[in-house]
Amino acid sequence: MAMLEVKNLNVYYGLIHAIRDVSFEVEQGEVVALIGANGAGKTTTLHTVTGLLPAKSGQVIFEGNDITKKPGHEIVRLGMSHVPEGRRVFAELSVYENLKMGAYTRPKAEIAESLAGVYKRFPRLEERKNQFAGTLSGGEQQMLAMGRALMSRPKILLLDEPSMGLSPLFVSEIFKIIEEVSAAGTTVLLVEQNAKKALSIADRAYVLETGKVVKSGEAKLLLDDDSIKQAYLGE
Ligand SMILES: Nc1ncnc2c1ncn2[C@@H]1O[C@H](COP(=O)(O)OP(=O)(O)OP(=O)(O)O)[C@@H](O)[C@H]1O
Ligand SMILES: [Mg+2]
């Protein structure tokens, strides 16, 4: 049984049919990438999985439980954590306060240990723990958004365009951290427009076009696929 199973998902915004019969799976321990161009439906898919948007039909199954109709805060408690597109850190709170917000579902006794773990993974956040989050650089804000999501000790981390707007150096650093988080045992669902980077660290990937899955397979094979190269890799 896959850790996360999405079956025949359909999502609408009013009359707009944004997600069309989308199905995919994430096995425990995998890094799975969801790639696609602007407007393909990547964010909509993540928002539906994490309970922020309702599905018109279809199912989201997490560890064997149907979570399709569960609200977002319950889904976090089950072990799913979302790093939203555009980071969405609390600009007027400090780095430390932002991280603490990420642990609101956890017992108090655990928070110090989680915080130590996050500071170890992101030394830059510890150096800046008293700085307002709004004054961090884009890459640091991405680290903070990831650290905040890790504070809830998720079984699966869902990342929406972590590389967006970052310099190549920061992109490499963020992807290295995703690999480390994966190696430490967290399952990862990664949404990216940067198909090349995403495919280079993913085990498997699904390609979304105008709300539909048009291709899927092993990430290494997709990196070599001519139509993928042309459409997404600029080769
Ligand atoms: N709140 C909304 N109301 C109406 N339509 C929306 C809304 N949010 C998204 N859409 C539409 O749904 C489609 C999918 O959007 P979505 O944000 O999921 O794409 P995406 O793949 O995440 O794109 P990007 O790479 O630009 O982030 C687009 O056509 C978009 O215009
Ligand atoms: Mg998006």
mmCIF file of C-alpha atoms and ligand atoms in Angstrom:
data_model
loop_
_atom_site.group_PDB
_atom_site.id
_atom_site.type_symbol
_atom_site.label_atom_id
_atom_site.label_comp_id
_atom_site.label_asym_id
_atom_site.label_seq_id
_atom_site.Cartn_x
_atom_site.Cartn_y
_atom_site.Cartn_z
ATOM 1 C CA MET A 1 0.000 0.000 0.000
ATOM 2 C CA ALA A 2 1.299 3.409 -0.951
ATOM 3 C CA MET A 3 1.662 6.030 1.789
ATOM 4 C CA LEU A 4 -0.316 8.552 -0.251
ATOM 5 C CA GLU A 5 -2.793 7.602 -2.950
ATOM 6 C CA VAL A 6 -4.658 10.142 -5.009
ATOM 7 C CA LYS A 7 -7.411 8.583 -7.075
ATOM 8 C CA ASN A 8 -9.320 10.198 -9.927
ATOM 9 C CA LEU A 9 -9.284 13.628 -8.354
ATOM 10 C CA ASN A 10 -11.441 16.352 -9.865
ATOM 11 C CA VAL A 11 -11.299 19.926 -8.605
ATOM 12 C CA TYR A 12 -13.211 22.956 -9.834
ATOM 13 C CA TYR A 13 -12.950 26.693 -9.293
ATOM 14 C CA GLY A 14 -16.546 27.625 -10.027
ATOM 15 C CA LEU A 15 -17.091 26.372 -13.559
ATOM 16 C CA ILE A 16 -13.384 25.933 -14.280
ATOM 17 C CA HIS A 17 -12.377 22.293 -14.206
ATOM 18 C CA ALA A 18 -8.824 22.734 -12.862
ATOM 19 C CA ILE A 19 -7.911 19.127 -11.995
ATOM 20 C CA ARG A 20 -9.133 16.332 -14.236
ATOM 21 C CA ASP A 21 -9.099 12.746 -13.051
ATOM 22 C CA VAL A 22 -5.659 13.085 -11.526
ATOM 23 C CA SER A 23 -4.249 9.923 -9.957
ATOM 24 C CA PHE A 24 -0.828 9.356 -8.439
ATOM 25 C CA GLU A 25 0.887 7.532 -5.609
ATOM 26 C CA VAL A 26 3.746 8.185 -3.243
ATOM 27 C CA GLU A 27 5.384 5.221 -1.534
ATOM 28 C CA GLN A 28 6.940 5.555 1.884
ATOM 29 C CA GLY A 29 10.511 6.825 1.567
ATOM 30 C CA GLU A 30 10.149 8.060 -1.985
ATOM 31 C CA VAL A 31 10.767 11.491 -3.433
ATOM 32 C CA VAL A 32 8.032 11.999 -6.018
ATOM 33 C CA ALA A 33 7.984 15.072 -8.250
ATOM 34 C CA LEU A 34 4.936 16.673 -9.804
ATOM 35 C CA ILE A 35 6.146 18.797 -12.683
ATOM 36 C CA GLY A 36 4.315 21.055 -15.096
ATOM 37 C CA ALA A 37 4.139 24.543 -16.535
ATOM 38 C CA ASN A 38 2.379 27.609 -15.099
ATOM 39 C CA GLY A 39 -1.276 26.900 -14.523
ATOM 40 C CA ALA A 40 -0.963 23.134 -14.980
ATOM 41 C CA GLY A 41 -2.665 22.532 -11.634
ATOM 42 C CA LYS A 42 0.244 21.676 -9.343
ATOM 43 C CA THR A 43 -0.702 24.001 -6.503
ATOM 44 C CA THR A 44 -4.376 23.105 -6.817
ATOM 45 C CA THR A 45 -3.453 19.429 -6.477
ATOM 46 C CA LEU A 46 -1.357 20.059 -3.339
ATOM 47 C CA HIS A 47 -4.052 22.237 -1.789
ATOM 48 C CA THR A 48 -6.629 19.525 -2.337
ATOM 49 C CA VAL A 49 -4.380 16.828 -0.852
ATOM 50 C CA THR A 50 -3.706 18.958 2.246
ATOM 51 C CA GLY A 51 -7.363 19.798 2.795
ATOM 52 C CA LEU A 52 -7.224 23.468 1.804
ATOM 53 C CA LEU A 53 -9.491 22.981 -1.225
ATOM 54 C CA PRO A 54 -12.451 20.625 -1.631
ATOM 55 C CA ALA A 55 -12.476 17.889 -4.264
ATOM 56 C CA LYS A 56 -15.525 17.586 -6.470
ATOM 57 C CA SER A 57 -14.863 13.862 -6.812
ATOM 58 C CA GLY A 58 -12.091 11.361 -6.276
ATOM 59 C CA GLN A 59 -10.177 10.340 -3.187
ATOM 60 C CA VAL A 60 -7.089 11.163 -1.201
ATOM 61 C CA ILE A 61 -5.919 8.188 0.865
ATOM 62 C CA PHE A 62 -3.151 8.661 3.423
ATOM 63 C CA GLU A 63 -1.788 5.552 5.138
ATOM 64 C CA GLY A 64 -4.961 3.708 4.230
ATOM 65 C CA ASN A 65 -7.345 6.370 5.581
ATOM 66 C CA ASP A 66 -9.616 8.404 3.377
ATOM 67 C CA ILE A 67 -8.734 12.042 4.164
ATOM 68 C CA THR A 68 -10.555 13.596 1.201
ATOM 69 C CA LYS A 69 -13.020 15.474 3.379
ATOM 70 C CA LYS A 70 -10.794 16.171 6.360
ATOM 71 C CA PRO A 71 -9.864 19.764 7.190
ATOM 72 C CA GLY A 72 -6.255 20.913 6.886
ATOM 73 C CA HIS A 73 -5.473 21.046 10.621
ATOM 74 C CA GLU A 74 -6.496 17.399 11.081
ATOM 75 C CA ILE A 75 -4.379 16.362 8.128
ATOM 76 C CA VAL A 76 -1.322 18.052 9.696
ATOM 77 C CA ARG A 77 -1.888 15.976 12.830
ATOM 78 C CA LEU A 78 -1.854 12.800 10.747
ATOM 79 C CA GLY A 79 1.701 13.602 9.644
ATOM 80 C CA MET A 80 1.432 15.628 6.459
ATOM 81 C CA SER A 81 3.089 19.007 6.258
ATOM 82 C CA HIS A 82 2.919 21.555 3.466
ATOM 83 C CA VAL A 83 5.498 24.164 2.457
ATOM 84 C CA PRO A 84 3.366 26.578 0.450
ATOM 85 C CA GLU A 85 4.210 28.298 -2.805
ATOM 86 C CA GLY A 86 5.777 31.695 -2.031
ATOM 87 C CA ARG A 87 6.875 30.508 1.485
ATOM 88 C CA ARG A 88 4.187 32.449 3.434
ATOM 89 C CA VAL A 89 6.316 33.058 6.484
ATOM 90 C CA PHE A 90 4.902 35.382 9.149
ATOM 91 C CA ALA A 91 6.885 38.508 8.284
ATOM 92 C CA GLU A 92 6.258 40.305 11.594
ATOM 93 C CA LEU A 93 7.330 37.362 13.721
ATOM 94 C CA SER A 94 10.881 36.290 14.425
ATOM 95 C CA VAL A 95 12.446 33.214 12.901
ATOM 96 C CA TYR A 96 12.101 31.445 16.249
ATOM 97 C CA GLU A 97 8.415 32.385 16.576
ATOM 98 C CA ASN A 98 7.716 31.183 13.032
ATOM 99 C CA LEU A 99 9.314 27.835 13.837
ATOM 100 C CA LYS A 100 7.302 27.483 17.028
ATOM 101 C CA MET A 101 4.090 28.035 15.053
ATOM 102 C CA GLY A 102 4.996 24.975 12.980
ATOM 103 C CA ALA A 103 4.886 22.789 16.082
ATOM 104 C CA TYR A 104 1.416 23.739 17.280
ATOM 105 C CA THR A 105 0.159 20.178 16.771
ATOM 106 C CA ARG A 106 2.940 18.644 18.900
ATOM 107 C CA PRO A 107 3.315 18.099 22.638
ATOM 108 C CA LYS A 108 5.227 20.933 24.348
ATOM 109 C CA ALA A 109 7.955 18.620 25.615
ATOM 110 C CA GLU A 110 8.934 17.803 22.063
ATOM 111 C CA ILE A 111 9.330 21.337 20.764
ATOM 112 C CA ALA A 112 12.855 21.992 22.040
ATOM 113 C CA GLU A 113 14.098 18.800 20.441
ATOM 114 C CA SER A 114 12.412 19.589 17.110
ATOM 115 C CA LEU A 115 13.856 23.083 17.210
ATOM 116 C CA ALA A 116 17.350 21.734 17.790
ATOM 117 C CA GLY A 117 16.874 19.405 14.822
ATOM 118 C CA VAL A 118 15.775 22.241 12.558
ATOM 119 C CA TYR A 119 18.650 24.499 13.668
ATOM 120 C CA LYS A 120 21.067 21.679 12.962
ATOM 121 C CA ARG A 121 19.680 21.244 9.450
ATOM 122 C CA PHE A 122 19.550 25.044 8.859
ATOM 123 C CA PRO A 123 22.391 26.748 10.767
ATOM 124 C CA ARG A 124 21.478 30.027 9.044
ATOM 125 C CA LEU A 125 18.132 29.983 10.840
ATOM 126 C CA GLU A 126 19.789 29.625 14.221
ATOM 127 C CA GLU A 127 22.127 32.531 13.442
ATOM 128 C CA ARG A 128 19.056 34.596 12.583
ATOM 129 C CA LYS A 129 16.622 33.276 15.159
ATOM 130 C CA ASN A 130 15.683 36.699 16.540
ATOM 131 C CA GLN A 131 15.424 38.402 13.148
ATOM 132 C CA PHE A 132 11.991 39.282 11.739
ATOM 133 C CA ALA A 133 11.131 36.716 9.077
ATOM 134 C CA GLY A 134 10.120 39.494 6.665
ATOM 135 C CA THR A 135 13.717 40.715 6.564
ATOM 136 C CA LEU A 136 15.205 37.350 5.530
ATOM 137 C CA SER A 137 16.391 36.823 1.959
ATOM 138 C CA GLY A 138 14.216 34.728 -0.353
ATOM 139 C CA GLY A 139 16.397 31.668 0.124
ATOM 140 C CA GLU A 140 16.417 32.079 3.890
ATOM 141 C CA GLN A 141 12.626 32.435 3.866
ATOM 142 C CA GLN A 142 12.421 29.170 1.927
ATOM 143 C CA MET A 143 14.595 27.541 4.594
ATOM 144 C CA LEU A 144 12.331 28.962 7.273
ATOM 145 C CA ALA A 145 9.202 27.679 5.533
ATOM 146 C CA MET A 146 10.797 24.232 5.295
ATOM 147 C CA GLY A 147 11.998 24.362 8.889
ATOM 148 C CA ARG A 148 8.548 25.395 10.057
ATOM 149 C CA ALA A 149 6.999 22.465 8.189
ATOM 150 C CA LEU A 150 9.554 20.066 9.698
ATOM 151 C CA MET A 151 8.691 21.257 13.229
ATOM 152 C CA SER A 152 5.517 19.134 13.065
ATOM 153 C CA ARG A 153 7.692 16.048 12.370
ATOM 154 C CA PRO A 154 5.817 15.062 9.229
ATOM 155 C CA LYS A 155 5.839 11.603 7.719
ATOM 156 C CA ILE A 156 5.433 13.300 4.359
ATOM 157 C CA LEU A 157 6.580 16.772 3.344
ATOM 158 C CA LEU A 158 4.802 18.476 0.433
ATOM 159 C CA LEU A 159 6.846 21.239 -1.159
ATOM 160 C CA ASP A 160 5.351 23.729 -3.609
ATOM 161 C CA GLU A 161 8.025 25.267 -5.873
ATOM 162 C CA PRO A 162 10.833 25.553 -3.328
ATOM 163 C CA SER A 163 13.233 26.865 -5.983
ATOM 164 C CA MET A 164 11.019 29.696 -7.194
ATOM 165 C CA GLY A 165 12.837 33.023 -7.452
ATOM 166 C CA LEU A 166 16.091 31.786 -5.917
ATOM 167 C CA SER A 167 19.618 32.213 -7.201
ATOM 168 C CA PRO A 168 21.253 29.054 -8.629
ATOM 169 C CA LEU A 169 23.400 28.728 -5.509
ATOM 170 C CA PHE A 170 20.395 28.770 -3.190
ATOM 171 C CA VAL A 171 18.469 26.429 -5.494
ATOM 172 C CA SER A 172 21.273 23.882 -5.164
ATOM 173 C CA GLU A 173 21.347 24.323 -1.411
ATOM 174 C CA ILE A 174 17.575 23.874 -1.081
ATOM 175 C CA PHE A 175 17.650 20.735 -3.233
ATOM 176 C CA LYS A 176 20.527 19.344 -1.204
ATOM 177 C CA ILE A 177 18.479 19.865 1.947
ATOM 178 C CA ILE A 178 15.484 18.107 0.368
ATOM 179 C CA GLU A 179 17.751 15.140 -0.314
ATOM 180 C CA GLU A 180 18.966 15.180 3.293
ATOM 181 C CA VAL A 181 15.421 15.355 4.655
ATOM 182 C CA SER A 182 14.558 12.394 2.453
ATOM 183 C CA ALA A 183 17.643 10.450 3.575
ATOM 184 C CA ALA A 184 16.615 11.065 7.192
ATOM 185 C CA GLY A 185 13.377 9.170 6.510
ATOM 186 C CA THR A 186 10.779 11.752 5.480
ATOM 187 C CA THR A 187 8.774 10.999 2.356
ATOM 188 C CA VAL A 188 8.649 13.912 -0.097
ATOM 189 C CA LEU A 189 6.162 15.133 -2.681
ATOM 190 C CA LEU A 190 7.847 17.906 -4.636
ATOM 191 C CA VAL A 191 6.018 20.288 -6.952
ATOM 192 C CA GLU A 192 8.342 22.127 -9.316
ATOM 193 C CA GLN A 193 8.558 24.107 -12.511
ATOM 194 C CA ASN A 194 12.296 23.491 -12.397
ATOM 195 C CA ALA A 195 11.869 20.059 -13.946
ATOM 196 C CA LYS A 196 15.558 19.417 -14.392
ATOM 197 C CA LYS A 197 16.402 19.874 -10.717
ATOM 198 C CA ALA A 198 13.280 18.072 -9.553
ATOM 199 C CA LEU A 199 13.899 15.064 -11.793
ATOM 200 C CA SER A 200 17.532 14.936 -10.724
ATOM 201 C CA ILE A 201 16.606 14.248 -7.085
ATOM 202 C CA ALA A 202 13.255 12.442 -7.477
ATOM 203 C CA ASP A 203 12.690 8.702 -7.647
ATOM 204 C CA ARG A 204 9.581 9.044 -9.794
ATOM 205 C CA ALA A 205 7.629 11.866 -11.354
ATOM 206 C CA TYR A 206 4.264 12.774 -12.837
ATOM 207 C CA VAL A 207 3.836 15.394 -15.531
ATOM 208 C CA LEU A 208 0.754 17.612 -15.298
ATOM 209 C CA GLU A 209 -0.618 19.501 -18.297
ATOM 210 C CA THR A 210 -3.809 21.584 -18.083
ATOM 211 C CA GLY A 211 -5.021 19.653 -15.078
ATOM 212 C CA LYS A 212 -4.243 16.161 -16.360
ATOM 213 C CA VAL A 213 -1.442 13.687 -15.771
ATOM 214 C CA VAL A 214 0.025 13.191 -19.232
ATOM 215 C CA LYS A 215 3.098 11.180 -18.340
ATOM 216 C CA SER A 216 4.693 9.428 -15.388
ATOM 217 C CA GLY A 217 7.601 7.179 -14.624
ATOM 218 C CA GLU A 218 11.047 6.888 -13.155
ATOM 219 C CA ALA A 219 12.638 10.307 -12.876
ATOM 220 C CA LYS A 220 15.857 9.163 -14.569
ATOM 221 C CA LEU A 221 13.941 7.917 -17.585
ATOM 222 C CA LEU A 222 11.911 11.114 -17.826
ATOM 223 C CA LEU A 223 15.154 13.127 -17.846
ATOM 224 C CA ASP A 224 16.020 11.245 -21.025
ATOM 225 C CA ASP A 225 12.577 11.453 -22.612
ATOM 226 C CA ASP A 226 12.622 13.561 -25.794
ATOM 227 C CA SER A 227 9.211 15.169 -25.325
ATOM 228 C CA ILE A 228 10.072 16.055 -21.711
ATOM 229 C CA LYS A 229 13.425 17.462 -22.806
ATOM 230 C CA GLN A 230 11.736 19.650 -25.377
ATOM 231 C CA ALA A 231 8.860 20.871 -23.246
ATOM 232 C CA TYR A 232 10.462 21.160 -19.816
ATOM 233 C CA LEU A 233 14.214 20.922 -19.912
ATOM 234 C CA GLY A 234 14.971 23.461 -22.607
ATOM 235 C CA GLU A 235 17.099 20.976 -24.559
HETATM 236 N N1 LIG B 1 -8.653 30.731 -6.852
HETATM 237 C C1 LIG B 1 -8.784 30.431 -8.148
HETATM 238 N N2 LIG B 1 -9.892 30.758 -8.850
HETATM 239 C C2 LIG B 1 -10.041 30.437 -10.153
HETATM 240 N N3 LIG B 1 -9.126 29.751 -10.863
HETATM 241 C C3 LIG B 1 -8.001 29.414 -10.235
HETATM 242 C C4 LIG B 1 -7.759 29.716 -8.847
HETATM 243 N N4 LIG B 1 -6.545 29.239 -8.492
HETATM 244 C C5 LIG B 1 -6.041 28.656 -9.605
HETATM 245 N N5 LIG B 1 -6.909 28.756 -10.644
HETATM 246 C C6 LIG B 1 -6.718 28.235 -12.021
HETATM 247 O O1 LIG B 1 -6.507 26.837 -11.927
HETATM 248 C C7 LIG B 1 -5.475 26.438 -12.847
HETATM 249 C C8 LIG B 1 -4.367 25.722 -12.075
HETATM 250 O O2 LIG B 1 -3.697 26.661 -11.226
HETATM 251 P P1 LIG B 1 -2.546 26.231 -10.218
HETATM 252 O O3 LIG B 1 -2.240 27.396 -9.356
HETATM 253 O O4 LIG B 1 -2.903 24.964 -9.575
HETATM 254 O O5 LIG B 1 -1.319 25.969 -11.235
HETATM 255 P P2 LIG B 1 0.203 25.661 -10.968
HETATM 256 O O6 LIG B 1 0.543 24.456 -11.758
HETATM 257 O O7 LIG B 1 0.481 25.644 -9.518
HETATM 258 O O8 LIG B 1 0.903 26.929 -11.645
HETATM 259 P P3 LIG B 1 2.229 27.757 -11.221
HETATM 260 O O9 LIG B 1 3.393 26.960 -11.739
HETATM 261 O O10 LIG B 1 2.078 29.045 -11.955
HETATM 262 O O11 LIG B 1 2.230 27.908 -9.737
HETATM 263 C C9 LIG B 1 -5.022 27.698 -13.562
HETATM 264 O O12 LIG B 1 -5.695 27.761 -14.783
HETATM 265 C C10 LIG B 1 -5.467 28.815 -12.637
HETATM 266 O O13 LIG B 1 -5.767 29.991 -13.351
HETATM 267 MG MG MG B 2 1.624 26.774 -8.285
#
